[in-house]
Amino acid sequence: MVTAYVMVKANTGEAERLRDEIAALDGVVDAHIVAGDVDIIAKVTVDSPAEVKNISATQIQGIDGVEDTQTYISMD
């Protein structure tokens, strides 16, 4: 299993809607609105790094209102 954390910057006023849409994606096990440089942190647990890429670069970035993402793969 591969665990990754996707940091999401949202358009103003879109964080709650985006959190809900991101949390509903297959492979996303948790999503939270946070304070700081990003608006949402999503935890992804999937079988391969390719699936992480699909969720982050295709599915999450494809949601209207997402400005930017940064993905970090857990090493332990």
PDB file of C-alpha atoms in Angstrom:
ATOM      1  CA  MET A   1       0.000   0.000   0.000  1.00  0.00           C
ATOM      2  CA  VAL A   2       1.053   3.558  -0.712  1.00  0.00           C
ATOM      3  CA  THR A   3      -0.008   6.434   1.528  1.00  0.00           C
ATOM      4  CA  ALA A   4       0.208  10.014   0.316  1.00  0.00           C
ATOM      5  CA  TYR A   5      -0.906  13.423   1.489  1.00  0.00           C
ATOM      6  CA  VAL A   6      -2.294  15.894  -1.031  1.00  0.00           C
ATOM      7  CA  MET A   7      -2.174  19.575  -0.101  1.00  0.00           C
ATOM      8  CA  VAL A   8      -4.887  21.535  -1.904  1.00  0.00           C
ATOM      9  CA  LYS A   9      -5.223  25.273  -2.448  1.00  0.00           C
ATOM     10  CA  ALA A  10      -8.841  26.247  -3.036  1.00  0.00           C
ATOM     11  CA  ASN A  11     -10.523  29.242  -4.587  1.00  0.00           C
ATOM     12  CA  THR A  12     -11.936  31.611  -1.965  1.00  0.00           C
ATOM     13  CA  GLY A  13     -15.135  30.282  -0.420  1.00  0.00           C
ATOM     14  CA  GLU A  14     -14.814  26.833  -2.007  1.00  0.00           C
ATOM     15  CA  ALA A  15     -13.057  24.861   0.753  1.00  0.00           C
ATOM     16  CA  GLU A  16     -16.062  23.055   2.233  1.00  0.00           C
ATOM     17  CA  ARG A  17     -17.450  21.968  -1.146  1.00  0.00           C
ATOM     18  CA  LEU A  18     -14.021  20.864  -2.319  1.00  0.00           C
ATOM     19  CA  ARG A  19     -13.334  18.933   0.875  1.00  0.00           C
ATOM     20  CA  ASP A  20     -16.572  17.011   0.392  1.00  0.00           C
ATOM     21  CA  GLU A  21     -15.867  16.257  -3.284  1.00  0.00           C
ATOM     22  CA  ILE A  22     -12.293  15.189  -2.550  1.00  0.00           C
ATOM     23  CA  ALA A  23     -13.362  12.998   0.395  1.00  0.00           C
ATOM     24  CA  ALA A  24     -15.798  11.155  -1.894  1.00  0.00           C
ATOM     25  CA  LEU A  25     -13.048  10.054  -4.321  1.00  0.00           C
ATOM     26  CA  ASP A  26     -12.004   6.393  -4.294  1.00  0.00           C
ATOM     27  CA  GLY A  27      -8.660   6.089  -2.514  1.00  0.00           C
ATOM     28  CA  VAL A  28      -9.115   9.202  -0.372  1.00  0.00           C
ATOM     29  CA  VAL A  29      -9.460   8.016   3.202  1.00  0.00           C
ATOM     30  CA  ASP A  30      -9.666  11.427   4.898  1.00  0.00           C
ATOM     31  CA  ALA A  31      -9.832  15.123   3.991  1.00  0.00           C
ATOM     32  CA  HIS A  32      -9.673  18.141   6.301  1.00  0.00           C
ATOM     33  CA  ILE A  33      -9.872  21.890   5.975  1.00  0.00           C
ATOM     34  CA  VAL A  34      -6.751  23.338   7.613  1.00  0.00           C
ATOM     35  CA  ALA A  35      -5.234  26.714   8.445  1.00  0.00           C
ATOM     36  CA  GLY A  36      -1.958  27.695   6.806  1.00  0.00           C
ATOM     37  CA  ASP A  37      -0.507  27.826   3.318  1.00  0.00           C
ATOM     38  CA  VAL A  38      -3.001  25.275   1.963  1.00  0.00           C
ATOM     39  CA  ASP A  39      -6.740  24.937   2.520  1.00  0.00           C
ATOM     40  CA  ILE A  40      -7.280  21.165   2.500  1.00  0.00           C
ATOM     41  CA  ILE A  41      -5.137  18.143   3.288  1.00  0.00           C
ATOM     42  CA  ALA A  42      -6.312  14.817   1.879  1.00  0.00           C
ATOM     43  CA  LYS A  43      -4.918  11.435   2.901  1.00  0.00           C
ATOM     44  CA  VAL A  44      -4.764   8.909   0.072  1.00  0.00           C
ATOM     45  CA  THR A  45      -4.171   5.180   0.510  1.00  0.00           C
ATOM     46  CA  VAL A  46      -3.892   3.134  -2.693  1.00  0.00           C
ATOM     47  CA  ASP A  47      -1.973   0.198  -4.168  1.00  0.00           C
ATOM     48  CA  SER A  48       0.591   2.058  -6.295  1.00  0.00           C
ATOM     49  CA  PRO A  49       2.279   5.413  -6.921  1.00  0.00           C
ATOM     50  CA  ALA A  50       0.509   5.519 -10.290  1.00  0.00           C
ATOM     51  CA  GLU A  51      -2.829   5.564  -8.458  1.00  0.00           C
ATOM     52  CA  VAL A  52      -1.605   8.454  -6.303  1.00  0.00           C
ATOM     53  CA  LYS A  53      -0.773  10.349  -9.482  1.00  0.00           C
ATOM     54  CA  ASN A  54      -4.210   9.635 -10.934  1.00  0.00           C
ATOM     55  CA  ILE A  55      -6.002  10.890  -7.833  1.00  0.00           C
ATOM     56  CA  SER A  56      -3.832  13.977  -7.370  1.00  0.00           C
ATOM     57  CA  ALA A  57      -3.004  15.077 -10.909  1.00  0.00           C
ATOM     58  CA  THR A  58      -6.190  14.010 -12.650  1.00  0.00           C
ATOM     59  CA  GLN A  59      -9.083  13.732 -10.246  1.00  0.00           C
ATOM     60  CA  ILE A  60      -8.363  16.385  -7.594  1.00  0.00           C
ATOM     61  CA  GLN A  61      -6.809  18.905  -9.999  1.00  0.00           C
ATOM     62  CA  GLY A  62      -9.793  18.340 -12.302  1.00  0.00           C
ATOM     63  CA  ILE A  63     -12.286  19.600  -9.716  1.00  0.00           C
ATOM     64  CA  ASP A  64     -13.490  23.131 -10.455  1.00  0.00           C
ATOM     65  CA  GLY A  65     -12.224  25.474  -7.732  1.00  0.00           C
ATOM     66  CA  VAL A  66      -8.893  23.738  -7.085  1.00  0.00           C
ATOM     67  CA  GLU A  67      -6.071  26.232  -7.647  1.00  0.00           C
ATOM     68  CA  ASP A  68      -3.049  24.032  -6.952  1.00  0.00           C
ATOM     69  CA  THR A  69      -1.931  20.778  -5.339  1.00  0.00           C
ATOM     70  CA  GLN A  70       1.244  19.406  -3.815  1.00  0.00           C
ATOM     71  CA  THR A  71       1.561  15.681  -3.171  1.00  0.00           C
ATOM     72  CA  TYR A  72       3.792  14.011  -0.595  1.00  0.00           C
ATOM     73  CA  ILE A  73       4.237  10.226  -0.542  1.00  0.00           C
ATOM     74  CA  SER A  74       4.812   8.738   2.897  1.00  0.00           C
ATOM     75  CA  MET A  75       8.086   6.869   3.288  1.00  0.00           C
ATOM     76  CA  ASP A  76       7.064   4.719   6.274  1.00  0.00           C
TER      77      ASP A  76
END
